[in-house]
């Protein structure tokens, strides 16, 4: 390190001794003279550590990839206006896709992998280096949150908002482990979609069943009122019971009309006949009987008309409730037929494969990125310090 710094300073002195250097040459010379402890702290040591890690320590990681799409058949049969609106929005990704995305990156998925597939053992294979494998740098942590953080480093999912295709990538230290985790997550996603379907069907049918149950309870209440009414009135069928008094009233009216006709005829032909008084007495009796009969039919609250009005009101309510029940049953049957069709589908485009070559780490690319980044940071810092010194010297 000291030899490199001395050579850099010798080169800068040689450039300065060559005459009046240009401004660019002067900056180059100043930059070479600045290769001090800060250069090695900002550039040298990080680059050295990165080289040692990527080329001597970092372990190979295999990637298994899955591609799937979540869609509903209703979208395929949507009308032209809906398709135009969806096109204008620039996205065909459904909320169900994001539900699957949220589940795959959730703690529930990690708990299930830990319980069913021994996730801790898969992420802490002896082939893994101490930094990348679980628990990583924080070697003292073996809690669930540390496992969840490690899981997010090995599993990633991307959703293409234009096509709705989700890409799941799983990294592991063994190819079999990568495929195993990918298969498990794909199975979890399919089960989640099935649960969403079941929940939607259950909620839909529950609302229609509730409507049927409420209508049946309403019909039962009306029938109870009708029974109580019949018991209170001592009539099995108020309509049939009302027929007798009405027919009797009509018969008495006919007799009254016949008697009045006889009286008028008798007055014209034999006004002094003793039958005139008899007919008048009969007419008066019929008038009293008719008035009494009318009072029974259309009189006070205990009349037949009042009783029949209450009965007809209950009967109308019963007929309306029965029609509502018929409609509710029809809606329930239609909902059952619709519920038999699965509303959401998860279609796998690419099954999880068994990788035969490690994709990660990208040693040369990662090392180059770190080295260039460190040089850029050092160069920016050097320019800032040089500018400050020039302004201070001026």
Coordinates of C-alpha atoms in Angstrom, one line a residue:
X1 CA 0.0 0.0 0.0
X2 CA 2.8 2.4 1.0
X3 CA 4.7 1.5 -2.2
X4 CA 1.7 2.3 -4.4
X5 CA 1.2 5.7 -2.7
X6 CA 4.9 6.6 -3.2
X7 CA 4.7 5.6 -6.9
X8 CA 1.6 7.7 -7.3
X9 CA 3.3 10.7 -5.7
X10 CA 6.4 10.2 -7.9
X11 CA 4.2 10.2 -11.0
X12 CA 2.5 13.4 -9.9
X13 CA 5.9 15.0 -9.2
X14 CA 7.1 14.0 -12.7
X15 CA 4.0 15.5 -14.3
X16 CA 4.6 18.8 -12.3
X17 CA 8.3 18.8 -13.3
X18 CA 7.5 18.6 -17.0
X19 CA 6.7 22.3 -17.2
X20 CA 3.6 24.3 -16.8
X21 CA 0.9 21.6 -16.8
X22 CA -2.5 22.1 -18.0
X23 CA -5.5 22.3 -15.6
X24 CA -6.5 18.7 -16.4
X25 CA -3.0 17.4 -15.8
X26 CA -2.9 19.4 -12.5
X27 CA -6.2 17.8 -11.4
X28 CA -4.8 14.3 -12.3
X29 CA -1.7 15.0 -10.4
X30 CA -3.7 16.2 -7.4
X31 CA -5.9 13.1 -7.6
X32 CA -2.9 10.8 -7.6
X33 CA -1.4 12.6 -4.6
X34 CA -4.8 12.2 -2.8
X35 CA -4.5 8.4 -2.7
X36 CA -4.1 8.3 1.0
X37 CA -5.6 6.5 3.9
X38 CA -9.1 7.7 2.8
X39 CA -8.8 6.1 -0.6
X40 CA -8.0 2.8 1.0
X41 CA -10.8 3.2 3.6
X42 CA -13.4 4.1 1.0
X43 CA -12.3 2.1 -2.1
X44 CA -9.6 -0.4 -1.1
X45 CA -11.0 -2.2 1.9
X46 CA -14.6 -2.5 0.6
X47 CA -13.4 -3.8 -2.7
X48 CA -11.0 -6.2 -1.0
X49 CA -13.8 -7.5 1.2
X50 CA -16.2 -7.8 -1.7
X51 CA -13.6 -9.7 -3.7
X52 CA -12.9 -12.1 -0.8
X53 CA -16.6 -12.7 -0.2
X54 CA -17.8 -13.1 -3.8
X55 CA -14.8 -15.2 -5.0
X56 CA -13.9 -17.2 -1.9
X57 CA -16.8 -17.2 0.6
X58 CA -20.2 -16.7 -1.2
X59 CA -21.9 -20.0 -1.8
X60 CA -23.9 -21.0 -4.9
X61 CA -27.6 -20.5 -4.9
X62 CA -30.1 -22.2 -7.3
X63 CA -33.3 -20.6 -8.5
X64 CA -36.6 -22.3 -9.3
X65 CA -39.1 -20.1 -11.1
X66 CA -42.9 -20.4 -11.3
X67 CA -45.3 -18.4 -13.5
X68 CA -49.0 -18.3 -12.9
X69 CA -52.1 -16.2 -13.5
X70 CA -55.2 -15.6 -11.4
X71 CA -58.3 -14.8 -13.4
X72 CA -62.1 -15.1 -13.4
X73 CA -64.2 -16.5 -16.2
X74 CA -66.5 -13.5 -15.9
X75 CA -63.7 -11.3 -17.2
X76 CA -63.5 -13.4 -20.3
X77 CA -67.2 -12.7 -21.1
X78 CA -67.2 -9.1 -20.2
X79 CA -68.9 -6.7 -22.7
X80 CA -67.1 -4.4 -25.0
X81 CA -67.5 -1.4 -22.7
X82 CA -65.9 -3.2 -19.8
X83 CA -63.0 -4.3 -22.0
X84 CA -62.5 -0.7 -23.2
X85 CA -62.5 0.6 -19.7
X86 CA -60.0 -2.1 -18.6
X87 CA -57.8 -1.2 -21.6
X88 CA -58.0 2.5 -20.8
X89 CA -57.0 1.8 -17.3
X90 CA -53.9 0.0 -18.6
X91 CA -54.1 -2.9 -16.2
X92 CA -55.7 -6.3 -16.3
X93 CA -54.4 -7.4 -12.9
X94 CA -57.2 -8.4 -10.5
X95 CA -57.5 -7.9 -6.8
X96 CA -57.3 -11.7 -6.4
X97 CA -53.8 -11.6 -7.9
X98 CA -52.6 -9.1 -5.3
X99 CA -54.3 -11.2 -2.6
X100 CA -52.1 -14.1 -3.7
X101 CA -49.1 -11.8 -3.8
X102 CA -49.8 -10.6 -0.3
X103 CA -50.2 -14.1 1.1
X104 CA -47.0 -15.4 -0.5
X105 CA -45.1 -12.5 1.2
X106 CA -46.9 -12.9 4.5
X107 CA -45.9 -14.4 7.8
X108 CA -48.7 -16.9 7.5
X109 CA -47.0 -18.5 4.5
X110 CA -43.7 -18.6 6.4
X111 CA -45.3 -20.2 9.4
X112 CA -46.9 -22.9 7.2
X113 CA -43.6 -23.5 5.4
X114 CA -41.8 -23.8 8.8
X115 CA -44.5 -26.2 10.0
X116 CA -44.9 -28.4 6.9
X117 CA -41.6 -28.1 5.0
X118 CA -39.0 -27.4 7.7
X119 CA -38.1 -24.0 6.3
X120 CA -35.4 -23.4 8.9
X121 CA -33.5 -26.4 7.8
X122 CA -33.8 -25.5 4.1
X123 CA -32.5 -22.0 4.6
X124 CA -29.6 -23.0 6.9
X125 CA -28.0 -25.7 4.8
X126 CA -24.3 -26.3 5.5
X127 CA -23.6 -25.5 1.9
X128 CA -24.6 -21.9 2.5
X129 CA -22.0 -19.3 3.6
X130 CA -22.4 -17.8 7.1
X131 CA -23.6 -14.5 5.7
X132 CA -26.3 -15.6 3.3
X133 CA -27.8 -18.6 5.1
X134 CA -30.2 -18.3 8.1
X135 CA -29.7 -16.6 10.5
X136 CA -27.0 -14.8 8.6
X137 CA -24.9 -12.0 10.2
X138 CA -27.1 -11.9 13.2
X139 CA -26.1 -15.4 14.2
X140 CA -27.5 -15.1 17.7
X141 CA -31.1 -14.6 16.4
X142 CA -33.2 -17.7 15.7
X143 CA -36.7 -16.2 16.3
X144 CA -39.5 -16.2 13.8
X145 CA -38.9 -12.6 12.7
X146 CA -35.4 -13.4 11.8
X147 CA -36.7 -16.4 9.8
X148 CA -39.2 -14.2 8.1
X149 CA -36.5 -11.7 7.1
X150 CA -34.4 -14.5 5.6
X151 CA -37.4 -15.8 3.7
X152 CA -37.9 -12.5 2.0
X153 CA -34.3 -12.6 0.9
X154 CA -34.7 -16.0 -0.8
X155 CA -38.3 -15.6 -2.2
X156 CA -39.4 -12.9 -4.5
X157 CA -42.6 -12.4 -6.5
X158 CA -43.4 -9.9 -9.3
X159 CA -46.7 -9.1 -10.9
X160 CA -47.0 -7.9 -14.4
X161 CA -49.8 -5.3 -14.3
X162 CA -50.3 -5.5 -18.1
X163 CA -50.7 -9.2 -18.5
X164 CA -51.6 -10.2 -14.9
X165 CA -48.9 -12.9 -15.0
X166 CA -47.1 -13.4 -11.6
X167 CA -43.5 -14.7 -11.5
X168 CA -42.4 -16.4 -8.3
X169 CA -38.6 -16.9 -7.9
X170 CA -37.2 -19.1 -5.1
X171 CA -33.5 -19.3 -4.2
X172 CA -31.9 -22.1 -2.2
X173 CA -28.5 -23.7 -1.6
X174 CA -29.7 -26.9 -3.1
X175 CA -31.7 -27.3 -6.4
X176 CA -34.1 -29.7 -4.7
X177 CA -34.8 -27.2 -1.9
X178 CA -35.6 -24.4 -4.4
X179 CA -38.1 -26.6 -6.2
X180 CA -39.6 -27.9 -3.0
X181 CA -40.3 -24.4 -1.7
X182 CA -41.6 -23.3 -5.0
X183 CA -44.0 -26.2 -5.2
X184 CA -45.2 -25.6 -1.7
X185 CA -45.9 -21.9 -2.3
X186 CA -47.7 -22.8 -5.6
X187 CA -49.9 -25.3 -3.6
X188 CA -50.5 -22.6 -1.0
X189 CA -51.7 -20.2 -3.7
X190 CA -54.1 -22.7 -5.2
X191 CA -55.5 -23.5 -1.8
X192 CA -55.9 -19.8 -1.1
X193 CA -57.8 -19.3 -4.4
X194 CA -60.1 -22.3 -3.5
X195 CA -60.7 -20.7 -0.1
X196 CA -61.7 -17.4 -1.7
X197 CA -64.1 -19.3 -4.0
X198 CA -65.6 -21.2 -1.0
X199 CA -66.0 -18.1 1.0
X200 CA -67.6 -16.2 -1.9
X201 CA -70.1 -19.1 -2.5
X202 CA -70.9 -19.3 1.2
X203 CA -71.5 -15.6 1.6
X204 CA -73.7 -15.5 -1.6
X205 CA -75.8 -18.5 -0.6
X206 CA -76.1 -17.3 3.0
X207 CA -77.8 -14.1 1.9
X208 CA -80.3 -16.0 -0.2
X209 CA -80.9 -18.6 2.5
X210 CA -81.5 -15.8 5.0
X211 CA -84.1 -14.3 2.7
X212 CA -85.9 -17.7 2.4
X213 CA -85.8 -18.2 6.2
X214 CA -87.1 -14.8 6.9
X215 CA -90.0 -15.2 4.4
X216 CA -90.8 -18.6 5.9
X217 CA -90.9 -17.1 9.4
X218 CA -93.2 -14.3 8.1
X219 CA -95.6 -16.9 6.6
X220 CA -95.6 -18.9 9.8
X221 CA -96.4 -15.7 11.8
X222 CA -99.3 -14.9 9.5
X223 CA -100.7 -18.4 9.7
X224 CA -100.5 -18.2 13.5
X225 CA -102.5 -15.0 13.3
X226 CA -105.1 -16.6 11.0
X227 CA -105.4 -19.6 13.4
X228 CA -105.9 -17.3 16.4
X229 CA -108.4 -15.3 14.4
X230 CA -110.5 -18.4 13.5
X231 CA -110.4 -19.5 17.2
X232 CA -111.5 -16.1 18.4
X233 CA -114.3 -15.8 15.8
X234 CA -115.3 -19.5 16.0
X235 CA -115.2 -19.6 12.3
X236 CA -113.2 -22.0 10.2
X237 CA -113.7 -19.9 7.0
X238 CA -115.0 -16.4 7.5
X239 CA -115.9 -16.1 3.8
X240 CA -118.1 -19.2 3.9
X241 CA -119.6 -18.0 7.2
X242 CA -120.4 -14.6 5.7
X243 CA -122.3 -16.3 2.8
X244 CA -125.2 -17.4 5.0
X245 CA -126.2 -14.0 6.5
X246 CA -125.8 -12.3 3.1
X247 CA -128.1 -14.9 1.4
X248 CA -130.6 -14.6 4.3
X249 CA -130.6 -10.8 3.9
X250 CA -131.2 -11.2 0.2
X251 CA -134.0 -13.6 0.8
X252 CA -135.7 -11.2 3.3
X253 CA -135.3 -8.3 0.9
X254 CA -137.0 -10.4 -1.8
X255 CA -139.9 -11.3 0.6
X256 CA -140.2 -7.6 1.6
X257 CA -140.4 -6.6 -2.0
X258 CA -143.0 -9.3 -2.7
X259 CA -145.1 -8.2 0.3
X260 CA -145.0 -4.5 -0.6
X261 CA -146.1 -5.5 -4.1
X262 CA -149.1 -7.4 -2.7
X263 CA -149.9 -4.5 -0.5
X264 CA -149.9 -2.0 -3.3
X265 CA -152.0 -4.3 -5.4
X266 CA -154.5 -4.8 -2.6
X267 CA -154.8 -1.1 -2.0
X268 CA -155.8 -0.5 -5.6
X269 CA -158.3 -3.3 -5.7
X270 CA -159.6 -3.6 -2.2
X271 CA -158.4 -0.8 0.0
X272 CA -160.8 -1.8 2.9
X273 CA -159.7 -5.4 2.9
X274 CA -158.6 -6.8 6.3
X275 CA -155.5 -8.2 4.7
X276 CA -154.1 -4.7 4.3
X277 CA -153.4 -4.5 8.0
X278 CA -151.8 -8.0 7.9
X279 CA -149.5 -7.1 5.1
X280 CA -148.5 -3.9 6.8
X281 CA -147.6 -5.8 10.0
X282 CA -145.6 -8.3 7.9
X283 CA -143.7 -5.5 6.1
X284 CA -142.9 -3.9 9.5
X285 CA -141.6 -7.2 10.8
X286 CA -139.5 -7.7 7.7
X287 CA -138.0 -4.2 8.0
X288 CA -137.0 -5.0 11.6
X289 CA -135.5 -8.3 10.6
X290 CA -133.6 -6.7 7.7
X291 CA -132.3 -3.9 9.8
X292 CA -131.1 -6.5 12.4
X293 CA -129.5 -8.6 9.7
X294 CA -127.7 -5.6 8.2
X295 CA -126.4 -4.7 11.6
X296 CA -124.9 -8.1 12.0
X297 CA -123.3 -7.9 8.5
X298 CA -122.1 -4.2 8.4
X299 CA -122.7 -2.9 11.9
X300 CA -120.3 -2.6 14.9
X301 CA -116.8 -4.1 15.4
X302 CA -118.3 -7.5 15.9
X303 CA -120.0 -7.5 12.5
X304 CA -119.3 -9.9 9.7
X305 CA -117.9 -7.1 7.5
X306 CA -115.3 -6.1 10.2
X307 CA -114.4 -9.8 10.8
X308 CA -114.1 -10.4 7.1
X309 CA -112.0 -7.3 6.5
X310 CA -109.4 -8.5 9.1
X311 CA -109.4 -12.0 7.6
X312 CA -108.9 -10.7 4.1
X313 CA -106.1 -8.4 5.2
X314 CA -104.3 -11.4 6.8
X315 CA -105.0 -13.5 3.7
X316 CA -103.5 -10.8 1.4
X317 CA -100.4 -10.7 3.5
X318 CA -100.2 -14.5 3.3
X319 CA -100.5 -14.5 -0.5
X320 CA -97.8 -11.8 -0.8
X321 CA -95.5 -13.7 1.5
X322 CA -96.0 -16.9 -0.5
X323 CA -95.1 -15.0 -3.7
X324 CA -92.0 -13.6 -2.0
X325 CA -91.1 -17.1 -0.8
X326 CA -91.4 -18.5 -4.4
X327 CA -89.2 -15.7 -5.7
X328 CA -86.7 -16.3 -2.9
X329 CA -86.6 -20.0 -3.7
X330 CA -86.0 -19.3 -7.4
X331 CA -83.1 -16.9 -6.5
X332 CA -81.6 -19.4 -4.2
X333 CA -81.7 -22.1 -6.8
X334 CA -80.1 -19.7 -9.3
X335 CA -77.4 -18.8 -6.8
X336 CA -76.7 -22.5 -6.2
X337 CA -76.2 -23.1 -9.9
X338 CA -73.9 -20.1 -10.2
X339 CA -72.0 -21.2 -7.1
X340 CA -71.3 -24.6 -8.6
X341 CA -69.0 -22.7 -11.1
X342 CA -65.6 -21.8 -9.7
X343 CA -65.4 -18.0 -9.9
X344 CA -61.6 -17.7 -9.6
X345 CA -58.9 -19.8 -11.3
X346 CA -55.2 -20.1 -10.8
X347 CA -53.6 -21.4 -13.9
X348 CA -49.9 -22.4 -13.8
X349 CA -48.0 -21.2 -16.9
X350 CA -44.6 -22.6 -15.8
X351 CA -44.2 -25.3 -13.3
X352 CA -41.4 -25.2 -10.7
X353 CA -38.4 -26.8 -12.3
X354 CA -35.2 -28.4 -10.9
X355 CA -32.3 -26.0 -11.6
X356 CA -29.1 -27.6 -12.8
X357 CA -26.8 -24.5 -12.6
X358 CA -26.5 -21.9 -9.8
X359 CA -27.8 -18.4 -10.9
X360 CA -26.5 -16.6 -7.9
X361 CA -24.3 -15.0 -6.8
X362 CA -23.3 -13.1 -9.9
X363 CA -19.7 -12.8 -8.7
X364 CA -18.1 -10.6 -11.4
X365 CA -21.1 -8.3 -11.8
X366 CA -21.6 -7.8 -8.1
X367 CA -17.8 -7.2 -7.5
X368 CA -17.7 -4.7 -10.4
X369 CA -20.7 -2.8 -9.0
X370 CA -19.2 -2.5 -5.6
X371 CA -15.8 -1.5 -6.9
X372 CA -17.3 1.2 -9.3
X373 CA -19.6 2.5 -6.6
X374 CA -16.7 2.9 -4.1
X375 CA -14.6 4.7 -6.7
X376 CA -17.5 7.0 -7.6
X377 CA -18.1 7.8 -3.9
X378 CA -14.4 8.5 -3.4
X379 CA -14.2 10.7 -6.5
X380 CA -17.2 12.7 -5.5
X381 CA -15.8 13.2 -2.0
X382 CA -12.5 14.2 -3.4
X383 CA -14.1 16.7 -5.8
X384 CA -16.0 18.3 -2.9
X385 CA -12.9 18.5 -0.7
X386 CA -10.8 20.0 -3.6
X387 CA -13.5 22.6 -4.4
X388 CA -13.7 23.6 -0.7
X389 CA -9.9 23.9 -0.5
X390 CA -9.7 26.0 -3.7
X391 CA -12.4 28.4 -2.4
X392 CA -10.6 28.6 0.9
X393 CA -7.2 29.3 -0.8
X394 CA -8.8 32.0 -3.0

